[in-house]
Amino acid sequence: MSFRLSQRDKDIIRFINQFRAVDRDSLVELFFKQLKSPVNACNSVMVRFI
């Protein structure tokens, strides 16, 4: 299985690597705030990273 990472995905990974621990609500506020369903979008992206 392969997929391309979007620039947002790369930014999230870089952010997590820099700060080592981050909660979902912080990610929603930083990266998904402008979306219609920011929490659902964040959850979907985080599941892809596992």
mmCIF file of C-alpha atoms in Angstrom:
data_model
loop_
_atom_site.group_PDB
_atom_site.id
_atom_site.type_symbol
_atom_site.label_atom_id
_atom_site.label_comp_id
_atom_site.label_asym_id
_atom_site.label_seq_id
_atom_site.Cartn_x
_atom_site.Cartn_y
_atom_site.Cartn_z
ATOM 1 C CA MET A 1 0.000 0.000 0.000
ATOM 2 C CA SER A 2 1.402 3.380 -0.920
ATOM 3 C CA PHE A 3 0.092 6.891 -0.888
ATOM 4 C CA ARG A 4 1.427 10.375 -1.368
ATOM 5 C CA LEU A 5 1.745 12.713 1.548
ATOM 6 C CA SER A 6 0.286 16.160 1.060
ATOM 7 C CA GLN A 7 2.211 19.221 2.140
ATOM 8 C CA ARG A 8 -0.140 19.457 5.136
ATOM 9 C CA ASP A 9 0.715 15.844 6.071
ATOM 10 C CA LYS A 10 4.420 16.645 5.886
ATOM 11 C CA ASP A 11 3.905 19.758 8.015
ATOM 12 C CA ILE A 12 2.029 17.723 10.640
ATOM 13 C CA ILE A 13 4.787 15.105 10.777
ATOM 14 C CA ARG A 14 7.429 17.830 11.085
ATOM 15 C CA PHE A 15 5.413 19.477 13.900
ATOM 16 C CA ILE A 16 5.015 16.189 15.800
ATOM 17 C CA ASN A 17 8.723 15.393 15.409
ATOM 18 C CA GLN A 18 9.647 18.833 16.703
ATOM 19 C CA PHE A 19 7.407 18.830 19.790
ATOM 20 C CA ARG A 20 7.264 15.024 20.380
ATOM 21 C CA ALA A 21 3.826 15.140 21.990
ATOM 22 C CA VAL A 22 0.713 16.888 20.757
ATOM 23 C CA ASP A 23 -2.978 16.380 21.338
ATOM 24 C CA ARG A 24 -5.584 16.131 18.633
ATOM 25 C CA ASP A 25 -7.246 19.421 19.532
ATOM 26 C CA SER A 26 -3.979 21.268 18.957
ATOM 27 C CA LEU A 27 -3.592 19.647 15.541
ATOM 28 C CA VAL A 28 -7.171 20.574 14.671
ATOM 29 C CA GLU A 29 -6.535 24.192 15.645
ATOM 30 C CA LEU A 30 -3.276 24.417 13.697
ATOM 31 C CA PHE A 31 -3.975 22.402 10.556
ATOM 32 C CA PHE A 32 -7.691 21.696 10.118
ATOM 33 C CA LYS A 33 -9.533 24.730 11.499
ATOM 34 C CA GLN A 34 -10.737 25.949 8.086
ATOM 35 C CA LEU A 35 -12.453 22.660 7.162
ATOM 36 C CA LYS A 36 -16.145 21.848 7.548
ATOM 37 C CA SER A 37 -15.487 18.897 9.915
ATOM 38 C CA PRO A 38 -12.039 19.570 11.348
ATOM 39 C CA VAL A 39 -12.092 16.861 14.020
ATOM 40 C CA ASN A 40 -13.165 14.156 11.558
ATOM 41 C CA ALA A 41 -10.548 15.277 9.041
ATOM 42 C CA CYS A 42 -7.819 15.213 11.691
ATOM 43 C CA ASN A 43 -8.858 11.746 12.850
ATOM 44 C CA SER A 44 -8.774 10.440 9.270
ATOM 45 C CA VAL A 45 -5.306 11.843 8.635
ATOM 46 C CA MET A 46 -3.935 10.509 11.929
ATOM 47 C CA VAL A 47 -5.234 7.007 11.153
ATOM 48 C CA ARG A 48 -3.288 7.073 7.867
ATOM 49 C CA PHE A 49 -0.071 7.746 9.797
ATOM 50 C CA ILE A 50 -0.419 4.611 11.921
#
